[in-house]
Short mmCIF file of C-alpha atoms in Angstrom, two decimals:
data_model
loop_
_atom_site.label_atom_id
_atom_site.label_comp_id
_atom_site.label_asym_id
_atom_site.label_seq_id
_atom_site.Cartn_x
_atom_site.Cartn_y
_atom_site.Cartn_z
CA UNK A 134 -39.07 25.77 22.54
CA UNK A 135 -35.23 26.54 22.47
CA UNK A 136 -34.81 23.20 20.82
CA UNK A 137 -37.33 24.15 17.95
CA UNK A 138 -35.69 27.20 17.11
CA UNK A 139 -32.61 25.45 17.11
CA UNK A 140 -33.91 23.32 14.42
CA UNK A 141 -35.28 25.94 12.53
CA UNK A 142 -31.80 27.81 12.73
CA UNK A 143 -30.37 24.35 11.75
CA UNK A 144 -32.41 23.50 8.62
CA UNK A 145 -32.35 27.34 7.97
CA UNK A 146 -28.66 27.36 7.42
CA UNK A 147 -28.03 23.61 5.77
CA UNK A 148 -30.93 25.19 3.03
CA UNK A 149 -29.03 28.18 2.54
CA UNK A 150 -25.53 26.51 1.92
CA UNK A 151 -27.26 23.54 -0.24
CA UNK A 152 -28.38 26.48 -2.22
CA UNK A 153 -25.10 28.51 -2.35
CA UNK A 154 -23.24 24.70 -2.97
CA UNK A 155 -25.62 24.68 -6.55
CA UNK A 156 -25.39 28.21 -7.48
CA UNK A 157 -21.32 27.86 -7.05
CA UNK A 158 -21.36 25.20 -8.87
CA UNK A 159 -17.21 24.69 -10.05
CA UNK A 160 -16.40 24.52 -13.52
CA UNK A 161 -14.09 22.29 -14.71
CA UNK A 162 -12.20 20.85 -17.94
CA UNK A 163 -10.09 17.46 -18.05
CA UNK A 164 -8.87 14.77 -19.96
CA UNK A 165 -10.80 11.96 -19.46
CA UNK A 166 -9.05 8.64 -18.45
CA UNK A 167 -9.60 5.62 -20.75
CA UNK A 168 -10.32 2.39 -19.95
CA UNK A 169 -8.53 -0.38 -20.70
CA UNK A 170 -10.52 -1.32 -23.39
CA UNK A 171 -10.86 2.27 -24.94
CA UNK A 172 -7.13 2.02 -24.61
CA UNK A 173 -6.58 -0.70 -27.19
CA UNK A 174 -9.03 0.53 -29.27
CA UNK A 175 -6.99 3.80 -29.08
CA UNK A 176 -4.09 1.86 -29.81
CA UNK A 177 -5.82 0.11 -32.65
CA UNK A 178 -6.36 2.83 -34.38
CA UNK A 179 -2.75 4.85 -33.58
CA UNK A 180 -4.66 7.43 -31.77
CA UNK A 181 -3.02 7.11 -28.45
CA UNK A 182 -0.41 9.66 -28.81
CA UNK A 183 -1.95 12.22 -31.02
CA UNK A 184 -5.66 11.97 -29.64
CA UNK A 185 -7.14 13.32 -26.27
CA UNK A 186 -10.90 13.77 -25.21
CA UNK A 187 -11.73 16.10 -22.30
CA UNK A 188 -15.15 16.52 -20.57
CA UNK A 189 -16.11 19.65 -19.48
CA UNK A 190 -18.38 20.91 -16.41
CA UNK A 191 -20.64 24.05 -16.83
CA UNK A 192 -23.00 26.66 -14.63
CA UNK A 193 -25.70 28.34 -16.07
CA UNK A 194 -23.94 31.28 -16.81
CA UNK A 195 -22.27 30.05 -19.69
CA UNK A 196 -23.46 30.60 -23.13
CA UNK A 197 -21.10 29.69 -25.89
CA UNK A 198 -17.77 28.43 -26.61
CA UNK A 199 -14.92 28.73 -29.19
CA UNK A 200 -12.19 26.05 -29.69
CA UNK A 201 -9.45 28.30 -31.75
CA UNK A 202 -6.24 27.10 -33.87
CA UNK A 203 -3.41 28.90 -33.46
CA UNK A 204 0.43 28.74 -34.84
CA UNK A 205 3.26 30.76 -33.38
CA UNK A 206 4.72 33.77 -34.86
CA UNK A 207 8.55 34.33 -35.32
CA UNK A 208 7.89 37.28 -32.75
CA UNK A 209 6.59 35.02 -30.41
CA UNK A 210 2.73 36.53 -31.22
CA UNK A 211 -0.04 33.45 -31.86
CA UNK A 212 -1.61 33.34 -34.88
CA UNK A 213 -5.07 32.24 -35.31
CA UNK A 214 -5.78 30.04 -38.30
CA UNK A 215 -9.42 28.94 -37.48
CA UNK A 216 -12.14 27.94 -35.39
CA UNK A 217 -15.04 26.17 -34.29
CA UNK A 218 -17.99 28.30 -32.18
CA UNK A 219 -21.17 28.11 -30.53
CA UNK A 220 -23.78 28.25 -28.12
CA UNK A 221 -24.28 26.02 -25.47
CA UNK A 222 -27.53 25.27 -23.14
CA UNK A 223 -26.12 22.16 -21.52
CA UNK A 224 -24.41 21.77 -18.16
CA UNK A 225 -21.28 19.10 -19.50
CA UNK A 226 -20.24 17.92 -23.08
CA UNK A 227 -16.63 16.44 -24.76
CA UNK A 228 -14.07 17.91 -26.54
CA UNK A 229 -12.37 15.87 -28.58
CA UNK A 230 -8.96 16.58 -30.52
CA UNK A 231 -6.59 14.41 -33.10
CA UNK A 232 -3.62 15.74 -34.46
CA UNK A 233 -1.38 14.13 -37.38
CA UNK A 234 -1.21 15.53 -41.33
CA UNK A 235 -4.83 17.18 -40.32
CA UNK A 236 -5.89 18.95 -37.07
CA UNK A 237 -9.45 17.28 -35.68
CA UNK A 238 -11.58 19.01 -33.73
CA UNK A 239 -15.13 17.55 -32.49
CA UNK A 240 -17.37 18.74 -29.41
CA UNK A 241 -20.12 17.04 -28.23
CA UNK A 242 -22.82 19.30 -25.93
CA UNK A 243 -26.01 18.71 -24.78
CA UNK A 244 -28.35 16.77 -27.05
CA UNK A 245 -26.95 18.19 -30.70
CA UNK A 246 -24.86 15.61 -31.32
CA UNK A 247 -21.32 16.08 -32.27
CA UNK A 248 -19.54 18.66 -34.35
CA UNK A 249 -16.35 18.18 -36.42
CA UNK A 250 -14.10 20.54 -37.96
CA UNK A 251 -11.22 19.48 -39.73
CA UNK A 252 -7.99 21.62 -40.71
CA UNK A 253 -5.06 20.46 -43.20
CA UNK A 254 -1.30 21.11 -41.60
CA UNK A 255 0.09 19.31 -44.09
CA UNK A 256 1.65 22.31 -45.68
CA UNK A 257 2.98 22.92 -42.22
CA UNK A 258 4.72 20.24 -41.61
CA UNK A 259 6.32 19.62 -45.57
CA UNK A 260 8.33 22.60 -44.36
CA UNK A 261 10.07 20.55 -41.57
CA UNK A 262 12.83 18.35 -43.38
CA UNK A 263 13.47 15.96 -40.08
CA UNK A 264 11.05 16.31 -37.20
CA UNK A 265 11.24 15.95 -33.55
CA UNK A 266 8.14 16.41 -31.69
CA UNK A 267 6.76 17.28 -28.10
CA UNK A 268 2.93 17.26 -27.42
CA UNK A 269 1.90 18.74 -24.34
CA UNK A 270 -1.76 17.96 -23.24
CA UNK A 271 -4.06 19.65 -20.90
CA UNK A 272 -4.74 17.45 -17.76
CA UNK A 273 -7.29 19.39 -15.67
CA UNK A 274 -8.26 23.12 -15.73
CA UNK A 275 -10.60 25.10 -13.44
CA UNK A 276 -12.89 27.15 -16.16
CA UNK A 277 -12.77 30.83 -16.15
CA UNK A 278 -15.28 33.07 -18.32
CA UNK A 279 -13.56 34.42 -21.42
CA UNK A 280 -10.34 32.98 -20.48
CA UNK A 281 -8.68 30.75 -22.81
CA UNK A 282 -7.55 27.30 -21.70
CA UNK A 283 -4.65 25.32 -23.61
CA UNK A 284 -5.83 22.16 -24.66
CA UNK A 285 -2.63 20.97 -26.50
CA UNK A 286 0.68 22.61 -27.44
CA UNK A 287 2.24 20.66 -30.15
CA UNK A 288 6.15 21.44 -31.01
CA UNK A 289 7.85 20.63 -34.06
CA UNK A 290 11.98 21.24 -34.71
CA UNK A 291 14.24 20.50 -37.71
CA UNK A 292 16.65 19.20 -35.31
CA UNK A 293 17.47 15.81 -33.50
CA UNK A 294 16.36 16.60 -29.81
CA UNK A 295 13.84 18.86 -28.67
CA UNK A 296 13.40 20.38 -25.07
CA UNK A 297 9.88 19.27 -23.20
CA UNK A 298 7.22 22.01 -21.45
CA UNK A 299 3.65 21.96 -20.86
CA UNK A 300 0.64 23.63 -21.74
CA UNK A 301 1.02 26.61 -19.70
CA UNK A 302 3.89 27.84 -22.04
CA UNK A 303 0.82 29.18 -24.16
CA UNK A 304 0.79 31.72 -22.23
CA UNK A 305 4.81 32.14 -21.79
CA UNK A 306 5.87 31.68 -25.61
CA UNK A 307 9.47 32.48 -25.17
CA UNK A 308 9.83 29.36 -23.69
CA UNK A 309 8.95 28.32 -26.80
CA UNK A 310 11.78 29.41 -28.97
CA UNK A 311 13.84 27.27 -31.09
CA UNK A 312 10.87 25.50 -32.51
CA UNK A 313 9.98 25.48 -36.01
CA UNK A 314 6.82 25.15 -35.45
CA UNK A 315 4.40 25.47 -32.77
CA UNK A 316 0.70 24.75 -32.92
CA UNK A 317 -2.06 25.60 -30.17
CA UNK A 318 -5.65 24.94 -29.53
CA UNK A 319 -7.44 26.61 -27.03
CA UNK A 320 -10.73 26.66 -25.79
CA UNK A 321 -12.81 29.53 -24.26
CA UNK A 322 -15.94 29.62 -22.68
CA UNK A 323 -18.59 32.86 -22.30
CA UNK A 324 -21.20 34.14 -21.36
CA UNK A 325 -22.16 36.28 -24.04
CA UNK A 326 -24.06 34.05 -26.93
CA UNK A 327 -23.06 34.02 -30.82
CA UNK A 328 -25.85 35.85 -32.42
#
């Protein structure tokens, strides 16, 4: 009899924490690592630098997302310029981003297919006369409900040299001084739908 109930106790509990384990399910963004092959087609086309795909992981709880453009201000303020939003019923999807004279933007979610949104920097960058650059990609994130999450921050300076940082300086954008020119994207994930 004890060794029934100790069964019972036993299944009980593995139930209740298989349960817990799917409702606390973790959600996750990150870059996706290419293959060798999707390498040298990467290379093949000159995306290898200025492209990066990220797959995300979602609970139930989220609804929509927004993947924002934004520049930084002389007072260290960002700027948006524009962005791409919508719901989402799926539990995973892509994000994919290329950056040259334009600013790409494409997510794929559930069973849609994929959106693309395109934005010209051009007039951005004819500003610069000679241009050093440091891009600063997004390797894995944990995903937090209306929090935004630097994807890529993209530095551009007049000058010869430039000083390196990462993504997090999004959110510390005096490190960030010096630049000419400083461009964001962030994504953000809710739980409130776009009506």
């Amino acid at each position: 009899m004890k060794k029934r109930v100790r069964l019972f106790l036993l299944i009980t509990v593995l139930i209740t924490l298989v349960a817990c384990d799917k409702n606390n399910k973790k959600m996750t963004i990150a870059a996706i690592t290419l293959t060798k092959n999707e390498e040298s087609i990467m290379k093949l086309l000159n995306a290898q630098d200025n492209s990066k795909i990220f797959d995300f992981t979602l609970d139930d709880t989220v609804k929509s997302i927004i993947i924002s453009y934004h520049t930084l201000n002389k007072d260290q303020t960002w700027e948006e310029h524009g962005a791409m939003s919508g719901n989402i019923n799926a539990s995973s999807g892509k994000i994919g981003i290329t950056i040259d004279d334009e600013l790409q933007i494409s997510l794929e979610s559930g069973s849609k297919g994929i959106t693309t949104t395109k934005m010209s920097i051009t007039d951005l960058l004819n500003k610069l006369k000679n241009s050093a650059q440091c891009t600063s990609w997004l390797s894995e994130s944990s995903i937090e409900l209306d929090k935004e999450i630097p994807l890529l921050v993209k530095a551009y300076t007049d000058s010869n040299s430039i000083i390196g940082y990462d993504t997090s300086s999004y959110f510390n954008p005096e490190e960030l001084v010096g630049n000419d020119l400083v461009i964001a994207v962030t994504v953000c994930f809710s739980a409130v739908s776009n009506e």
